[in-house]
Coordinates of C-alpha atoms and ligand atoms in Angstrom, one line a residue:
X25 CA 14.8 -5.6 19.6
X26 CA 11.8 -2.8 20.8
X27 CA 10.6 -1.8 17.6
X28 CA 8.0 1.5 17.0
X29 CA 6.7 1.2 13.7
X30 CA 4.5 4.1 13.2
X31 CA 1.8 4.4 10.0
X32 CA -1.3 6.2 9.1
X33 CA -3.4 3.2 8.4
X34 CA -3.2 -0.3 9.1
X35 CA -5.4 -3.4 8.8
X36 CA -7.7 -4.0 10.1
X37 CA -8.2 -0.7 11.3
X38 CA -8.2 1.4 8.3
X39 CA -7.2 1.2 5.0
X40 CA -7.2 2.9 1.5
X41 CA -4.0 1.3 0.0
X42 CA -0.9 -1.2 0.6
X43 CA 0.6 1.0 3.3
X44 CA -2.1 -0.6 5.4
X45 CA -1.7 -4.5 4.7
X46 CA 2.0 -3.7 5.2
X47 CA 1.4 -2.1 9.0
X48 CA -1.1 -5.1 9.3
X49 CA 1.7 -7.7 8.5
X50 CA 5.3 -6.9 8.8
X51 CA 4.9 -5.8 12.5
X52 CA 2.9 -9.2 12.8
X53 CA 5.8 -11.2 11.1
X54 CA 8.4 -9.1 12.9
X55 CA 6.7 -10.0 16.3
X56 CA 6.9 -13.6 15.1
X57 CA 10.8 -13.4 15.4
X58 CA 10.9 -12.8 18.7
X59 CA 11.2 -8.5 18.5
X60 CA 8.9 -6.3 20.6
X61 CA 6.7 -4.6 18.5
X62 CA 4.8 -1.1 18.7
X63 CA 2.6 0.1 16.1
X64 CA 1.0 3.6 16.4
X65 CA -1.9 4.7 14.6
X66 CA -4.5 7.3 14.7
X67 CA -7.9 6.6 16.4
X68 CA -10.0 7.4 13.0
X69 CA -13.8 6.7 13.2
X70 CA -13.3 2.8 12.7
X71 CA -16.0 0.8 11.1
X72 CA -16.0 -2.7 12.8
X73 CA -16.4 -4.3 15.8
X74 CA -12.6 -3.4 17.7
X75 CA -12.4 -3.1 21.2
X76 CA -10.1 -0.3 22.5
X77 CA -8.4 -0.2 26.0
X78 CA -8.0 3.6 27.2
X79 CA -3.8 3.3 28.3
X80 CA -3.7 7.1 28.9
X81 CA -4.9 10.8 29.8
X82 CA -5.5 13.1 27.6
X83 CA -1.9 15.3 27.5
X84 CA -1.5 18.5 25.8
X85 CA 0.6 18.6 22.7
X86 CA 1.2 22.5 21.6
X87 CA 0.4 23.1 18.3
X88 CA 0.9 26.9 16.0
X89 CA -2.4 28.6 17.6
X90 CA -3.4 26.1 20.3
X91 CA -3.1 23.0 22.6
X92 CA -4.8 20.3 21.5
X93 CA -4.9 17.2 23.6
X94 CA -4.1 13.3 22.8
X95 CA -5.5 10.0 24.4
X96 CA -3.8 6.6 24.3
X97 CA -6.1 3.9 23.1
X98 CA -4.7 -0.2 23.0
X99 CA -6.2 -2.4 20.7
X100 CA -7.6 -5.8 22.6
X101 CA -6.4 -9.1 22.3
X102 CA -3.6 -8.7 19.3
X103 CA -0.5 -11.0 18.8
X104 CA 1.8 -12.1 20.8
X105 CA 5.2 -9.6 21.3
X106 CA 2.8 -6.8 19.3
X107 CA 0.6 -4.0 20.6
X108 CA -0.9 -1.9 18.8
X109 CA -1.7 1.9 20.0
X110 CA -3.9 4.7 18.9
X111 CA -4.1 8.9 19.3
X112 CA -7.1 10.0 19.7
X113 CA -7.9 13.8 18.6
X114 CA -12.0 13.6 17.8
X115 CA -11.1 17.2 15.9
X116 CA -8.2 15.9 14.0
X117 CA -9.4 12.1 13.5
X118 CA -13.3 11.6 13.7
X119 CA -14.0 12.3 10.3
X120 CA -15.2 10.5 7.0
X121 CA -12.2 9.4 5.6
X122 CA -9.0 9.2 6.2
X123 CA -7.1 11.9 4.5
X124 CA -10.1 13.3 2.2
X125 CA -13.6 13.2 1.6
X126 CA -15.4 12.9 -1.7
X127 CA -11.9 13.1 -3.4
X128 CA -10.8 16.7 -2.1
X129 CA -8.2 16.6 0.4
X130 CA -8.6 17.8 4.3
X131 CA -7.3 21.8 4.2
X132 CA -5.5 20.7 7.4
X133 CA -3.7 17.4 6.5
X134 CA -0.4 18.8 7.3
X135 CA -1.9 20.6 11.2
X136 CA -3.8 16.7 11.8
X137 CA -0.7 14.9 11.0
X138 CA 2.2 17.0 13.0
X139 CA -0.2 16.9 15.9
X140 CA -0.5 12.5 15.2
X141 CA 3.7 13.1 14.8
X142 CA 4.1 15.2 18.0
X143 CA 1.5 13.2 20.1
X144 CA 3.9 10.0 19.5
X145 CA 6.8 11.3 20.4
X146 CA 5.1 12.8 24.0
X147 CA 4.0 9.7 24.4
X148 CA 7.2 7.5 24.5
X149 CA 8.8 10.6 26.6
X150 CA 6.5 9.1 29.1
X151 CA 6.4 5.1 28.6
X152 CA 8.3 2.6 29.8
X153 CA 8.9 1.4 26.0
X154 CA 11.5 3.1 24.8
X155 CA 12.2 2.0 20.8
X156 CA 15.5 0.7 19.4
X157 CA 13.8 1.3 16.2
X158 CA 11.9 4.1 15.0
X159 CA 10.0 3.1 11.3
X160 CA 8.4 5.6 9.8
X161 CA 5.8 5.1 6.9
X162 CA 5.4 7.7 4.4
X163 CA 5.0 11.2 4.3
X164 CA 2.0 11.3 7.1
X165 CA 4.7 10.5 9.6
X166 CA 8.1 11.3 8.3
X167 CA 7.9 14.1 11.3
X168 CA 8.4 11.8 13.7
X169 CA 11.7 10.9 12.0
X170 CA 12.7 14.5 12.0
X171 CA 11.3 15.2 15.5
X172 CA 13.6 12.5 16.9
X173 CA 16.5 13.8 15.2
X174 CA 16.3 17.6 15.6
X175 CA 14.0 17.8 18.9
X176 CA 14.1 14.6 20.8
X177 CA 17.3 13.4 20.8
X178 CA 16.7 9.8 20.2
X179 CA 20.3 9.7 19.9
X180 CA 20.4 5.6 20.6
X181 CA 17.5 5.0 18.0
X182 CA 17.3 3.7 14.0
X183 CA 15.5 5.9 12.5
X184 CA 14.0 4.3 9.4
X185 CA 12.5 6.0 6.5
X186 CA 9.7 3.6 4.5
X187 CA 8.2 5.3 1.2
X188 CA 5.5 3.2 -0.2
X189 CA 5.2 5.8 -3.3
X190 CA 7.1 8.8 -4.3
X191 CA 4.1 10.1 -6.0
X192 CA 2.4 10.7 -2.3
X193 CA 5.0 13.8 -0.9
X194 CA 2.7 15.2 1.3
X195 CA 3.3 18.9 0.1
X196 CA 1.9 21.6 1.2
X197 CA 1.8 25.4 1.0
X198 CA 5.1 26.8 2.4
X199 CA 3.5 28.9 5.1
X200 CA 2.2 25.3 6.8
X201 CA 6.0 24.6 8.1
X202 CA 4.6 26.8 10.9
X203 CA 2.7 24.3 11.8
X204 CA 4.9 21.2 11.8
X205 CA 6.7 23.1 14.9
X206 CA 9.9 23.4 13.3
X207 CA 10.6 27.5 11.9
X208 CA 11.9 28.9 8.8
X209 CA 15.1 27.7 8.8
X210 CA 13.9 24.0 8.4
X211 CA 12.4 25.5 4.9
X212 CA 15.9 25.2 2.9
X213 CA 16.5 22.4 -0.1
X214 CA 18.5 20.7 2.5
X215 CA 15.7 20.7 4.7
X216 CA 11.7 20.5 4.4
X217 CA 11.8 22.6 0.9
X218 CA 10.6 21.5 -2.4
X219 CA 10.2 23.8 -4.7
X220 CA 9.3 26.7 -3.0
X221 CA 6.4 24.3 -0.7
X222 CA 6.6 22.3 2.4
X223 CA 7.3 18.2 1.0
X224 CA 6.7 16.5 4.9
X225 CA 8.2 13.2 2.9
X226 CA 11.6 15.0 2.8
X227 CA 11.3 14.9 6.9
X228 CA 12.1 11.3 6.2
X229 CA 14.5 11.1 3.4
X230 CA 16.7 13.6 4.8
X231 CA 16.3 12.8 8.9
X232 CA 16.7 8.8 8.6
X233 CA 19.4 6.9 8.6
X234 CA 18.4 4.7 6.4
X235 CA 15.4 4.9 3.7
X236 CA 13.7 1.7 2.7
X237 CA 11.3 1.4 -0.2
X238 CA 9.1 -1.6 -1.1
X239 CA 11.4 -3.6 -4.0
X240 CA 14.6 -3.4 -5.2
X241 CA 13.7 -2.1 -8.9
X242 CA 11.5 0.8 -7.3
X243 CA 14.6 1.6 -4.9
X244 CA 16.6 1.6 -8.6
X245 CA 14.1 3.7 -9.9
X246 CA 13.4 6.2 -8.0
X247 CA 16.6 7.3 -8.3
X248 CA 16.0 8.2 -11.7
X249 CA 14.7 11.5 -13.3
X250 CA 11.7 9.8 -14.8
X251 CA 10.7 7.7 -11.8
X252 CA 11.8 10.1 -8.7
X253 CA 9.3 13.1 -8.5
X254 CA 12.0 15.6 -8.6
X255 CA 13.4 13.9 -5.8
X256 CA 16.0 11.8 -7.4
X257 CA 19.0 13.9 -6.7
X258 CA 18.2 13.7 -3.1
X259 CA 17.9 10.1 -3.5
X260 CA 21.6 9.5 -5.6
X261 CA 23.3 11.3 -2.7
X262 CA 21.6 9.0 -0.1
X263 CA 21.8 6.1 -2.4
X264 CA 24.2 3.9 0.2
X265 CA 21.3 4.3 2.8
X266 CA 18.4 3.2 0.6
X267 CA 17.1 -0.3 0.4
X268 CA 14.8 -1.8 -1.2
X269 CA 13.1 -4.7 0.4
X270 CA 9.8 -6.6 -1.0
X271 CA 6.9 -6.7 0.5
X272 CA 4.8 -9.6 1.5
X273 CA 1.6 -10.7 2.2
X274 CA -0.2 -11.9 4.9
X275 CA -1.8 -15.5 4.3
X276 CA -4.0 -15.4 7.6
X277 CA -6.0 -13.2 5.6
X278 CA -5.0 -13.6 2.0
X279 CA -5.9 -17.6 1.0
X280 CA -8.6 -19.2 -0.9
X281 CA -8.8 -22.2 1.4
X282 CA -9.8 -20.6 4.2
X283 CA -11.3 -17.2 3.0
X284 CA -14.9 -16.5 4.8
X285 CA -15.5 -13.9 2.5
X286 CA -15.7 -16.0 -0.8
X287 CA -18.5 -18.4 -1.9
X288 CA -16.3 -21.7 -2.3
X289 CA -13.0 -22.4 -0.7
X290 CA -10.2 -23.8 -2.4
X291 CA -6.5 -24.8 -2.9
X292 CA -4.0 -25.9 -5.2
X293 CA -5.1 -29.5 -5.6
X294 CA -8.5 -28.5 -6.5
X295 CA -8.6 -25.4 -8.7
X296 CA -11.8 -26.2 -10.4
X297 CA -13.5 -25.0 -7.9
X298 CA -12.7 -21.7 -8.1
X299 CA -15.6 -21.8 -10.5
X300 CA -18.0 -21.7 -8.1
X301 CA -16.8 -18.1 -7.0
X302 CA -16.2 -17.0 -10.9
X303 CA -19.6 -17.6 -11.3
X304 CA -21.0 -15.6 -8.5
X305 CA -18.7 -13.2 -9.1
X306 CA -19.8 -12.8 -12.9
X307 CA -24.0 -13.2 -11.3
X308 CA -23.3 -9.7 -8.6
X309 CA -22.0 -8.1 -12.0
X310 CA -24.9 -9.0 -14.3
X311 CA -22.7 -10.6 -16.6
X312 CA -23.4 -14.0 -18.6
X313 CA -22.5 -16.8 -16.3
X314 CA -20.2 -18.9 -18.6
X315 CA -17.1 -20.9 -17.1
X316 CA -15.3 -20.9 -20.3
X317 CA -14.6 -17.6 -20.7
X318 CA -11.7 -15.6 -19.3
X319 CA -12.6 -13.5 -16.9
X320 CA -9.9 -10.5 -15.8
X321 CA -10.0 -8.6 -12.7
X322 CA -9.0 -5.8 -11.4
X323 CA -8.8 -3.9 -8.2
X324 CA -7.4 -0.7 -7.8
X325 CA -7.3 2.9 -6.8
X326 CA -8.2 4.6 -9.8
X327 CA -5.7 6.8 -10.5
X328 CA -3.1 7.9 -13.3
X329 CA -0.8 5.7 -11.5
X330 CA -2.2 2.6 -12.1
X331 CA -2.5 2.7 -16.1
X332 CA -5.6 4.1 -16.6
X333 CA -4.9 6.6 -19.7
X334 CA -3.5 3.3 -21.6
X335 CA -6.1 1.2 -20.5
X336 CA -9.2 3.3 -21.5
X337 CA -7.8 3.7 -25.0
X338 CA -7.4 -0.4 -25.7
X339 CA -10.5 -0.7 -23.2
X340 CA -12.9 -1.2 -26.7
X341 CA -10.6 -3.7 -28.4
X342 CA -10.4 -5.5 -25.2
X343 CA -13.9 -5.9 -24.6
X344 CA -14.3 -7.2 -28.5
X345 CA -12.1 -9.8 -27.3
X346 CA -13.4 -13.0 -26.1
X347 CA -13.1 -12.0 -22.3
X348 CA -15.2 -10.0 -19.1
X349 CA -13.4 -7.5 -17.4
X350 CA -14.2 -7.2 -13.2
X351 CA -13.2 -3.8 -11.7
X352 CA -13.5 -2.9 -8.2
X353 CA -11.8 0.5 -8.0
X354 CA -12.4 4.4 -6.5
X355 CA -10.4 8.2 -7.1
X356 CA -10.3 10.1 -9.9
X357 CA -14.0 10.9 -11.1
X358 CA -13.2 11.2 -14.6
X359 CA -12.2 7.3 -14.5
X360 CA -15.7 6.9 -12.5
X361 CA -17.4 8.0 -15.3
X362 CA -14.9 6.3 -17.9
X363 CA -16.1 3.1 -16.2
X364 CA -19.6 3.8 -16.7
X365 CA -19.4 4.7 -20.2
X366 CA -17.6 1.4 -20.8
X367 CA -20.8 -0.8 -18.5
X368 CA -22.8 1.1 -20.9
X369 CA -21.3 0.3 -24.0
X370 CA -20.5 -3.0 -23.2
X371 CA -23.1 -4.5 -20.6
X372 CA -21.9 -8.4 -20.8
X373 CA -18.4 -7.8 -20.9
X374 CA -17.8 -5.4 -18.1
X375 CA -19.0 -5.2 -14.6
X376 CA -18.5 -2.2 -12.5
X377 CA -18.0 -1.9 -8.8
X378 CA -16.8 2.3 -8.1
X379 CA -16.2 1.5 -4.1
X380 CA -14.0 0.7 -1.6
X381 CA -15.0 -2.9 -0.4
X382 CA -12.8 -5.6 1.0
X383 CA -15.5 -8.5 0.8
X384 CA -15.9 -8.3 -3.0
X385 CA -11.9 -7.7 -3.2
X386 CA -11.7 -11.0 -1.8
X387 CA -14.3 -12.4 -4.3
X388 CA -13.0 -11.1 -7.5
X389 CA -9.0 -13.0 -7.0
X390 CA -10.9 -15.7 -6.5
X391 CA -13.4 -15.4 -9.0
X392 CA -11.2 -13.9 -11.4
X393 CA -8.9 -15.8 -14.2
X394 CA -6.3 -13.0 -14.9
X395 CA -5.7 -9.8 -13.1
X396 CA -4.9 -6.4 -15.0
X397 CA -2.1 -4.3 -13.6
X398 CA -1.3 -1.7 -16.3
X399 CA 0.7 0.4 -14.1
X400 CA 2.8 3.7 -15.3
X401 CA 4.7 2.6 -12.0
X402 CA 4.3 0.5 -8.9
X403 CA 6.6 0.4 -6.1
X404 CA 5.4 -3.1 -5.1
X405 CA 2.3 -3.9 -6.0
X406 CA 0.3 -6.3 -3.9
X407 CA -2.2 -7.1 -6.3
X408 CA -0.1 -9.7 -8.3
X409 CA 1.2 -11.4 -5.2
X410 CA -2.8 -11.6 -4.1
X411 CA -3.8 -12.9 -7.4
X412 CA -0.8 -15.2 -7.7
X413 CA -2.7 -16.7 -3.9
X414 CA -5.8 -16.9 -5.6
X415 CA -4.4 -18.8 -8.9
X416 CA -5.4 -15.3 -11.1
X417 CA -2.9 -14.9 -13.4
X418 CA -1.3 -11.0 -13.1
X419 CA -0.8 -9.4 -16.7
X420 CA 1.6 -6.3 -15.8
X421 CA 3.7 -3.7 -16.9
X422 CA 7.1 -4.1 -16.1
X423 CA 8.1 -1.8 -14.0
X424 CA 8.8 -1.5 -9.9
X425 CA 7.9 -3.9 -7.8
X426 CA 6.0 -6.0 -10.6
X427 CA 9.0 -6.5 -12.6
X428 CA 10.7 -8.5 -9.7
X429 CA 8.0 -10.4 -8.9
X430 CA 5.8 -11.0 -12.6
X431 CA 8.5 -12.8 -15.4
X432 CA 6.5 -13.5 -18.6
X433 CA 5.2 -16.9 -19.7
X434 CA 7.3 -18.4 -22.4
X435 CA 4.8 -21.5 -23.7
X436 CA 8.1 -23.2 -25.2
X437 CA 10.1 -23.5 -22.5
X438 CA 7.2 -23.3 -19.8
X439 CA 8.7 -20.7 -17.6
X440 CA 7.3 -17.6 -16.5
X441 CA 3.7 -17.0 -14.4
X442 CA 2.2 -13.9 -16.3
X443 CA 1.8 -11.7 -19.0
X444 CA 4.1 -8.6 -19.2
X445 CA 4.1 -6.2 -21.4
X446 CA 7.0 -2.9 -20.7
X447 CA 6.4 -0.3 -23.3
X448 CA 3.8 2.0 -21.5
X449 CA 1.1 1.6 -24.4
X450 CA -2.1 0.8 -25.6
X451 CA -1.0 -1.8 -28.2
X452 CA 1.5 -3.1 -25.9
X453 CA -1.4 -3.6 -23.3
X454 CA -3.5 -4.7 -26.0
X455 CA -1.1 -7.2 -27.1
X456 CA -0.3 -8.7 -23.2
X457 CA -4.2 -9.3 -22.8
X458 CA -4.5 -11.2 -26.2
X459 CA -1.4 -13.8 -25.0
X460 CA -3.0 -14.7 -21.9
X461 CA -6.8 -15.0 -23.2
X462 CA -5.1 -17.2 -26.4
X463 CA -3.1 -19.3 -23.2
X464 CA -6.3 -19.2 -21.6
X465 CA -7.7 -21.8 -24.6
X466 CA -5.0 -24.3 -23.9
X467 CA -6.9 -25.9 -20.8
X468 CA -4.3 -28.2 -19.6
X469 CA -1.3 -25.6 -19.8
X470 CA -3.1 -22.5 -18.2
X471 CA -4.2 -25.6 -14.9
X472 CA -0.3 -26.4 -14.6
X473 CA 0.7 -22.2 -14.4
X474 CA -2.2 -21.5 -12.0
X475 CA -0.8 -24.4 -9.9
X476 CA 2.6 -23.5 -10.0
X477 CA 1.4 -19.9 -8.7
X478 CA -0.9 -20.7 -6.1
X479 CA 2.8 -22.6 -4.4
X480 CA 4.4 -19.6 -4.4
X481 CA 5.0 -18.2 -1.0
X482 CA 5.5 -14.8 -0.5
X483 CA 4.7 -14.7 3.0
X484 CA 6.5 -12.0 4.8
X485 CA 9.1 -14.1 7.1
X486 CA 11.5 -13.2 4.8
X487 CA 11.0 -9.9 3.9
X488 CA 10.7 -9.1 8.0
X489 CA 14.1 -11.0 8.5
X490 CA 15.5 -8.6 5.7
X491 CA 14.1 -5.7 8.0
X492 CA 15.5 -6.9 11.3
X493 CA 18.9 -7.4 9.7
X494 CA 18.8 -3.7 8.2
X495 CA 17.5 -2.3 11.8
X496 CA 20.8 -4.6 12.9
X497 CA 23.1 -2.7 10.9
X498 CA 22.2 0.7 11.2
X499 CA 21.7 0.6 15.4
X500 CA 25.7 -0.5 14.9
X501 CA 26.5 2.6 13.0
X502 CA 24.9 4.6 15.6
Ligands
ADP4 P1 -1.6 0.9 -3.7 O1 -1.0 0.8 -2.3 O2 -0.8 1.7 -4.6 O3 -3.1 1.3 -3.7 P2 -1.1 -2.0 -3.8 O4 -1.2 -3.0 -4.9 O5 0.2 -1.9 -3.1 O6 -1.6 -0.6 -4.3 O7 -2.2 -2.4 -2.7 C1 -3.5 -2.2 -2.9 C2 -4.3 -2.9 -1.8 O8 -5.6 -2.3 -1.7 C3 -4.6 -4.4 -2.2 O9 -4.8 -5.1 -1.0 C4 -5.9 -4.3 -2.9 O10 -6.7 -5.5 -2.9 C5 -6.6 -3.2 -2.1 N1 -7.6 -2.3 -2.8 C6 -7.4 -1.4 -3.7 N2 -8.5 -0.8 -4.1 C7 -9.5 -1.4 -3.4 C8 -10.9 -1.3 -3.4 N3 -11.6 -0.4 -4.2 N4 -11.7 -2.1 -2.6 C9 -11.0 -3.0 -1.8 N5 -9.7 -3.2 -1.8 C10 -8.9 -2.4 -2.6

């Protein structure tokens, strides 16, 4: 199967989120089965030593008040069955950051990504590759779903939706739809209208023909009033088109025995020497270096989202617990300075790191005992399937994607390889933390879960053979 998987970020590339380990690894794993895979990015200023292969001249792609122009760039020396392609636009692309700067969002998000969108579709017009599969990745790119629909023609396509998080819509001010190329009567509730702006996600959940979102609780529960961003009544009427498949990770980058970026490497049969890495881990945070203390970690975007509100009101009674808290996390300012209020209040119990920065990531699940995912909701959640790698032991909500993959410990029967908590409180929170850092004490019983974790696969194989028999069924229905 030719399959065009198109996304805003990807790793190695770029990354602020999920999306990107997801473009980095399902085309991967799909590639693996045999399919011809595309992925399409945009050329951002990359940090890293990638080497690009110019494929193409710049064409014209016609935006509202202008033509801009689009280069092809190929990544060197990727996988097997995979390429991987970038537009280049140095006015739309070579910028700090990928979609803001210093937290305030581009003015011209929705003008950078129609051109990315349009580019795309010029470009297959012209290669030989012509996709069976079009899979679309939030709302940066849900354009190109309705481009191929309404403009295109890619009659003899799948087009396939993916929403990573309904809280992401990519809306804009109304008057913007001029700039997507499509006119006013694309701006109707049917349509590219919500609630009197432009949503660019509803490109996607209206134009696919099938919608896919990242575990089969968040497909349940965005469906809902309380989880679907007043987008839940679009979602019940396309509920027979909408899927929800886990995602996975990627062990090539994701395992403690053969990690670069961690100071001792280590496996299943020989868990005590994650030690080694707790301990620098707790040293780079100027905390007291101490193996029998719990140490939690967390790594996050700091944002309502992810439990913050609930966590910064049980954040003093955790720290009088017996425990250090590690947080590697950037977004919202007034969480920056929550943070640092909390360093300074509690200097050997917390250690701050308010950054983006996939080295220490890497070192904290493997320094890290536990690891603290509050979340009001989370569609998957890769955190917990990380830390599970890493022999961390996730204490979640339940909710989304952590509730399919996190099922409490029960210490009679032995079952379970967390600590969940589902009320969306402080006590409740409060109350998780205290379970695992009392399980923490019996030495012998927390070795056996962290074993029985670090087995777990949740590779992608699966989840990509999942994908290939969705793309399967809807190219029939064509
Ligand atoms: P989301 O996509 O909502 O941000 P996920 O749990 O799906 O959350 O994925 C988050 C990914 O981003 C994980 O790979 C996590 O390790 C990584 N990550 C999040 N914040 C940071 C950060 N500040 N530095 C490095 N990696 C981070």
């Amino acid at each position: 199967m030719k399959i065009l998987f198109i996304a805003s970020e990807m790793v190695p590339y770029a990354k602020t989120g999920g999306l990107a380990d997801v473009a980095g690894a399902l085309p991967k794993a799909l590639a693996a089965l045999g399919h011809e895979v595309v992925v399409i990015m945009p050329k951002y200023k990359m940090e890293g030593n990638f080497e690009f292969e110019r494929v193409y001249d710049n064409f014209p792609v016609q935006m509202l008040h202008s033509i801009e122009y689009a280069g092809v760039y190929k990544a060197k020396g990727t996988d097997k069955n995979l390429t991987v392609f970038f537009i280049s636009n140095a006015k739309y692309f070579d910028r700090e950051g990928l979609y803001q700067v210093r937290g305030i969002d581009f003015p011209d998000n929705c003008e950078r990504f129609s051109f990315f969108c349009k580019a795309v579709m010029e470009y297959f017009k012209k290669s030989l590759f012509f996709p069976e599969v079009l899979h679309a990745n939030d709302w940066q790119t849900a354009l190109a779903i309705a481009y191929a629909k309404n403009i295109y023609n890619w009659k003899k396509t799948a087009l396939v939706y993916s929403v990573h998080n309904l809280g992401y819509l990519g809306i804009f001010p109304k008057e913007q739809i001029l700039q997507t190329g499509f006119d006013w009567n694309m701006f109707t509730p049917d349509a590219l209208e919500f609630y009197d702006n432009l949503a660019l996600a509803k490109a996607g959940f209206v134009f696919a023909d099938v919608i896919c979102t990242v575990s089969e609780t968040y497909a349940k529960e965005i469906q809902t009033k309380e989880f679907g961003h007043g987008l839940d009544g679009l979602l019940r009427s396309r509920k027979d088109n909408l899927f929800g498949i886990l995602n996975g990770i990627d062990y090539d980058v994701w395992d403690p025995e053969h990690d670069k970026q961690i100071v001792k490497n280590y496996n299943s049969s020989e868990i005590n020497l994650k030690y080694a890495n707790k301990k620098a881990l707790q040293k780079a945070n100027g905390l007291p270096q101490k193996q029998s203390i719990p140490l939690i970690g967390m790594i996050t975007r700091l944002a309502d989202q992810k439990g913050f509100d609930i966590l910064s009101e049980a954040l003093d009674n955790i720290m009088n617990l017996k425990c250090q808290l590690v947080v590697l996390g950037t977004g919202d300012q007034k969480y920056h300075s929550l943070l640092q209020e909390a360093k300074k209040k509690h200097p050997n119990n917390i250690g701050i790191n308010l950054g983006f920065d996939s080295a220490l990531a890497q070192l904290i699940y493997a320094g890290s005992d536990m690891f603290l995912m509050p979340s009001r909701y989370e569609p998957c959640g890769l955190g917990q399937l990380i830390s599970f790698k890493y022999g961390a032991i996730p204490i979640v909500r339940k909710t989304g994607g952590l509730a399919d993959t996190v099922h409490d410990y029960n210490p009679t029967t032995g079952k379970g390889d967390g600590f969940v908590f589902e009320e969306y409180s402080s006590d409740k929170l409060l109350d998780a933390v205290k379970r695992a850092i009392e399980m923490y004490e019996n030495k012998k019983e927390w070795a056996s879960i962290v074993k029985k974790v670090m087995c777990y696969d949740y590779s992608w194989k699966q989840s990509a053979a999942k994908y290939i028999d969705l793309y399967r069924k809807t190219l029939q229905k064509l």
